[in-house]
mmCIF file of C-alpha atoms in Angstrom:
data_model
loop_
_atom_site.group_PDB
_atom_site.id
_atom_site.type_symbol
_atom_site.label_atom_id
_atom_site.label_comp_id
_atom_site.label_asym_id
_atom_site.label_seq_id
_atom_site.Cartn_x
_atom_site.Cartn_y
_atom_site.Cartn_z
ATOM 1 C CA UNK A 181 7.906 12.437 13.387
ATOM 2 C CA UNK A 182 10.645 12.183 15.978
ATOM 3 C CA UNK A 183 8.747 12.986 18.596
ATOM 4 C CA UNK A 184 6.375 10.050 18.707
ATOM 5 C CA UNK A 185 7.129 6.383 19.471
ATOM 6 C CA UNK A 186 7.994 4.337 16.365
ATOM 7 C CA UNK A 187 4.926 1.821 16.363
ATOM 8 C CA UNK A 188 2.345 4.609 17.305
ATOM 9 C CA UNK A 189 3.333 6.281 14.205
ATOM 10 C CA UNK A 190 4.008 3.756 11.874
ATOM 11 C CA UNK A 191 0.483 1.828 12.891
ATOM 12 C CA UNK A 192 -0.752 5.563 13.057
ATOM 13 C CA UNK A 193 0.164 6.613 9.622
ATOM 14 C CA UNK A 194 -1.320 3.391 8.493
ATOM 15 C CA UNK A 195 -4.490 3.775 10.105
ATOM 16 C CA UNK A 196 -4.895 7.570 8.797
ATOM 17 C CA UNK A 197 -3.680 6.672 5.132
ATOM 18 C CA UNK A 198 -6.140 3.405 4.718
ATOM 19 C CA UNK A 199 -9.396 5.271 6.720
ATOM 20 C CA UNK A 200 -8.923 7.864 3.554
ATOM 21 C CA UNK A 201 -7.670 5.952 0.747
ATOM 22 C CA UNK A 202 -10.147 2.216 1.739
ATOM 23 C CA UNK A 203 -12.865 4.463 3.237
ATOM 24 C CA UNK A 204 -13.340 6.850 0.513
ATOM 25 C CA UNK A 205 -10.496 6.331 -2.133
ATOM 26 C CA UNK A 206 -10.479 3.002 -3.561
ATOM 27 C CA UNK A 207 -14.105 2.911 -3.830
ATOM 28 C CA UNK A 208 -14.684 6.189 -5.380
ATOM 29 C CA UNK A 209 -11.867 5.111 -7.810
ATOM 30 C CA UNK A 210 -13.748 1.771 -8.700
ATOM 31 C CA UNK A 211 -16.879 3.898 -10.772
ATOM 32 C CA UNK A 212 -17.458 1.899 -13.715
ATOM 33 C CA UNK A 213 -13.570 0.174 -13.966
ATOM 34 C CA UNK A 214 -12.823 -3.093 -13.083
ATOM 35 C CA UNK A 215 -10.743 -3.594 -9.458
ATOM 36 C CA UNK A 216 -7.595 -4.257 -11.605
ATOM 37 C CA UNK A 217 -8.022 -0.797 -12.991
ATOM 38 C CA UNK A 218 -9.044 1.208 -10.187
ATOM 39 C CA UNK A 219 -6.153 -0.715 -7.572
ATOM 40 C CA UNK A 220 -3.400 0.493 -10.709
ATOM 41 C CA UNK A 221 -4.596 4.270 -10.417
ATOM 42 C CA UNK A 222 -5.233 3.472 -6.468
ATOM 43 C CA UNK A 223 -1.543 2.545 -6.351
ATOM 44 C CA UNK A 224 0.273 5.483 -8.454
ATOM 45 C CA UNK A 225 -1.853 7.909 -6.534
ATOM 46 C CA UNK A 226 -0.620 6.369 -3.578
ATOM 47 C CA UNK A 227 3.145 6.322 -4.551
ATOM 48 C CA UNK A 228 2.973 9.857 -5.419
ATOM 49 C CA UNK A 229 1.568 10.567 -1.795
ATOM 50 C CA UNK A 230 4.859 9.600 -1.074
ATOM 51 C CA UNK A 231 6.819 11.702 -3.021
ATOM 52 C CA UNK A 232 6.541 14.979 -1.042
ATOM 53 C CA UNK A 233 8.671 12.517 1.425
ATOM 54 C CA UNK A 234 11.370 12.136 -0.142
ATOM 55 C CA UNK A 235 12.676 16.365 0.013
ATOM 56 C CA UNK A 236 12.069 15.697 4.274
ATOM 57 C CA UNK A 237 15.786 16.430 5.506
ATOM 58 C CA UNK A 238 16.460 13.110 7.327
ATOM 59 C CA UNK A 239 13.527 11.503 6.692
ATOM 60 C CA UNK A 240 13.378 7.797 5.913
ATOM 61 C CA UNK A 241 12.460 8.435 2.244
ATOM 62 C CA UNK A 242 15.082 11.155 1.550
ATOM 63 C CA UNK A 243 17.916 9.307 3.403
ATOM 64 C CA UNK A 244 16.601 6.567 0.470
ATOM 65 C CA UNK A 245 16.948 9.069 -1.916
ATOM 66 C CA UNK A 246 20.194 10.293 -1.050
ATOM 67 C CA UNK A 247 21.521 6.670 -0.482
ATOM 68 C CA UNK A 248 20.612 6.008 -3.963
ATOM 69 C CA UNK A 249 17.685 6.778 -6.363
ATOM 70 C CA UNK A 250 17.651 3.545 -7.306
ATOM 71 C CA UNK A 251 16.807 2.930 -3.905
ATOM 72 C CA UNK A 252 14.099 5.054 -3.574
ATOM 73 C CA UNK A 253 12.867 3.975 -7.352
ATOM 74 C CA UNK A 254 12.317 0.319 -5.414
ATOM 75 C CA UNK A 255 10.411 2.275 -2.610
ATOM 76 C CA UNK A 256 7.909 3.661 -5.289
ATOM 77 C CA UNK A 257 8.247 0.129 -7.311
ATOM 78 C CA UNK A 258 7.291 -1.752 -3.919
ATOM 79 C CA UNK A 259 4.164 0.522 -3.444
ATOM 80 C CA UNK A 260 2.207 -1.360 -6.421
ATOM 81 C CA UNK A 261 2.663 -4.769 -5.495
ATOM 82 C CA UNK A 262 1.361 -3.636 -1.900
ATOM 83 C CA UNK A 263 -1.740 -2.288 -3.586
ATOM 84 C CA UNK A 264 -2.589 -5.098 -4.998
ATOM 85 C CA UNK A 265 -1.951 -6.841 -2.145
ATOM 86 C CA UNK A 266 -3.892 -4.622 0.253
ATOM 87 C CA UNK A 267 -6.683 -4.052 -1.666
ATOM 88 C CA UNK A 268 -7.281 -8.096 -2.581
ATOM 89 C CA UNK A 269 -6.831 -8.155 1.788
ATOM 90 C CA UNK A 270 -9.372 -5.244 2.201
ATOM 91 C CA UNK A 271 -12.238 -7.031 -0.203
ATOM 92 C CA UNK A 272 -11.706 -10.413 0.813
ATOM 93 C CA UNK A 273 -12.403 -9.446 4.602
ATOM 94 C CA UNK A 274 -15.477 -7.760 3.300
ATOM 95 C CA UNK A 275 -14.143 -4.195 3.710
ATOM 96 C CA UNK A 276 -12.874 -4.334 6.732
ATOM 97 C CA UNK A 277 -10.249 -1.193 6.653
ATOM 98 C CA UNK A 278 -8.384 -2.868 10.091
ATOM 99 C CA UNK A 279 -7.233 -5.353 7.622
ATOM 100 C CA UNK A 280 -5.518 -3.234 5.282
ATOM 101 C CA UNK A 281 -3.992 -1.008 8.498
ATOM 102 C CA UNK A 282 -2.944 -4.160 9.907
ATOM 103 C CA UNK A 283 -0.622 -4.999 6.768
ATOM 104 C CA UNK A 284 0.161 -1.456 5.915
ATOM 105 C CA UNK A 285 1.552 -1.002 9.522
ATOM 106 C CA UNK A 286 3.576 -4.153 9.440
ATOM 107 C CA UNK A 287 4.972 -3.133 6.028
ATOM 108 C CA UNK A 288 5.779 -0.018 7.633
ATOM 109 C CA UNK A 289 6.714 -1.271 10.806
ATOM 110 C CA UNK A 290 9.977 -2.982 9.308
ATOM 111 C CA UNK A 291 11.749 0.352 9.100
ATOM 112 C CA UNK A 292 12.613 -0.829 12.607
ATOM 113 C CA UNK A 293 14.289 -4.087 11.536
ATOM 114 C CA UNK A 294 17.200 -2.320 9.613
ATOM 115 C CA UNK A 295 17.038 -4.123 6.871
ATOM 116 C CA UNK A 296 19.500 -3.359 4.295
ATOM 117 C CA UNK A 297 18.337 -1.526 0.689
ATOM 118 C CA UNK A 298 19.399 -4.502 -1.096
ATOM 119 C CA UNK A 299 17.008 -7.206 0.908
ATOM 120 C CA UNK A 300 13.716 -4.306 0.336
ATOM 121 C CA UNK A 301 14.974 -4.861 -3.183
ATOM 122 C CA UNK A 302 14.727 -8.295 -2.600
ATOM 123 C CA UNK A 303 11.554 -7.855 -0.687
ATOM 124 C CA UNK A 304 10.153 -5.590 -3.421
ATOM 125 C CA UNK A 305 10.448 -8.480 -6.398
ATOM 126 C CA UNK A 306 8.881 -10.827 -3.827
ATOM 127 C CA UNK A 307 5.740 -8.655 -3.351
ATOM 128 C CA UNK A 308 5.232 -8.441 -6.958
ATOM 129 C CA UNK A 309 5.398 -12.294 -7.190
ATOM 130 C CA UNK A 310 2.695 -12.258 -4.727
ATOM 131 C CA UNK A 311 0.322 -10.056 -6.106
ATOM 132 C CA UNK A 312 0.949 -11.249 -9.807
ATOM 133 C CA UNK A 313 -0.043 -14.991 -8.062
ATOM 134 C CA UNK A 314 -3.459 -13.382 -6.200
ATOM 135 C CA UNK A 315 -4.307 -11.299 -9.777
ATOM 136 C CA UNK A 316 -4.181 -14.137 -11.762
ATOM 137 C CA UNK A 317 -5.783 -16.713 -9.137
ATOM 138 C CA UNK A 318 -8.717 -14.212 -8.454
ATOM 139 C CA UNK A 319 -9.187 -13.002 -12.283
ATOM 140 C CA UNK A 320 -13.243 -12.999 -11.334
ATOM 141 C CA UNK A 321 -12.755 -10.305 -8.463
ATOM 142 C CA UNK A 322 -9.784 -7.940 -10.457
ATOM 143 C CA UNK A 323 -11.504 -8.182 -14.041
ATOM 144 C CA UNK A 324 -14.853 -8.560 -13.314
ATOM 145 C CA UNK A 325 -18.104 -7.053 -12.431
ATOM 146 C CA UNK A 326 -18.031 -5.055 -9.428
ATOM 147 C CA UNK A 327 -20.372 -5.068 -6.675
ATOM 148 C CA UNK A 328 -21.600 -1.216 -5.710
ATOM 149 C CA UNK A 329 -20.424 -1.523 -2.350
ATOM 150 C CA UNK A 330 -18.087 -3.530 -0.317
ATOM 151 C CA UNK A 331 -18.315 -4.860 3.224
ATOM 152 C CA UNK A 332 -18.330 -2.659 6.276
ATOM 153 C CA UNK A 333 -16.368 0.464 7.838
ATOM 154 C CA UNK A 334 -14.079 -1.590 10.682
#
């Protein structure tokens, strides 16, 4: 990872995660739940992509770790909130994967802004207000019936 510029791989990591988890993993985890169901599996799936991270000498998520686990308990924490968040993003622009890449990579992207463990803490209970208020505002979409397919590749 040190060998390639900071916004080609955070952007890039984004792009490669949502292609496999929007273009083949949320819906194929939809099946007969509701979205509420299949973005909760979505998102522990997706935190324990992460875990291999954290046992990466010097990498962001074991420098977490070995900060604090609590620390790097808010990194997994923050990962469901994001979900939700994401997905909602993803349906309500018909599909469109760009959308979710675009907010993935600017979620990722603030590993450049230094931002202090506390304040992603911070960050982390502010997500979760957000996707608790876009659950319970869109209860038709999360805990309803599903359309087969959603919108459109990019």
């Amino acid at each position: 990872a040190g060998l390639i510029p900071l916004p080609v791989m955070f952007f890039g990591a984004a792009l490669i995660e949502e292609l496999g988890w929007k273009g083949y993993g949320a819906d194929s985890l939809r099946g007969e739940r509701t979205f509420f169901k299949a973005t909760l599996i979505y998102a522990g799936l997706w935190a324990l992509w992460h875990v291999p991270l954290f046992f990466i000498n010097n990498y962001y998520h074991n420098m977490l770790l070995r900060e604090s686990p609590l620390f790097a308990l808010n990194f997994i924490v923050s990962v469901f909130p994001a979900a939700f968040i994401i997905n909602w993003l993803w349906y309500k622009n018909r599909g469109n994967i760009f959308t979710a890449v675009l907010f993935h990579g600017t979620a990722n992207f603030q590993g450049i802004l230094q931002m202090g463990q506390i304040t992603k803490c911070i960050e982390t209970a502010v997500l979760i207000v957000i996707a608790a208020w876009i659950v319970l505002s869109d209860k038709k979409l999360f805990f309803g019936k599903f359309p087969p397919r959603i919108g459109y590749f990019f």
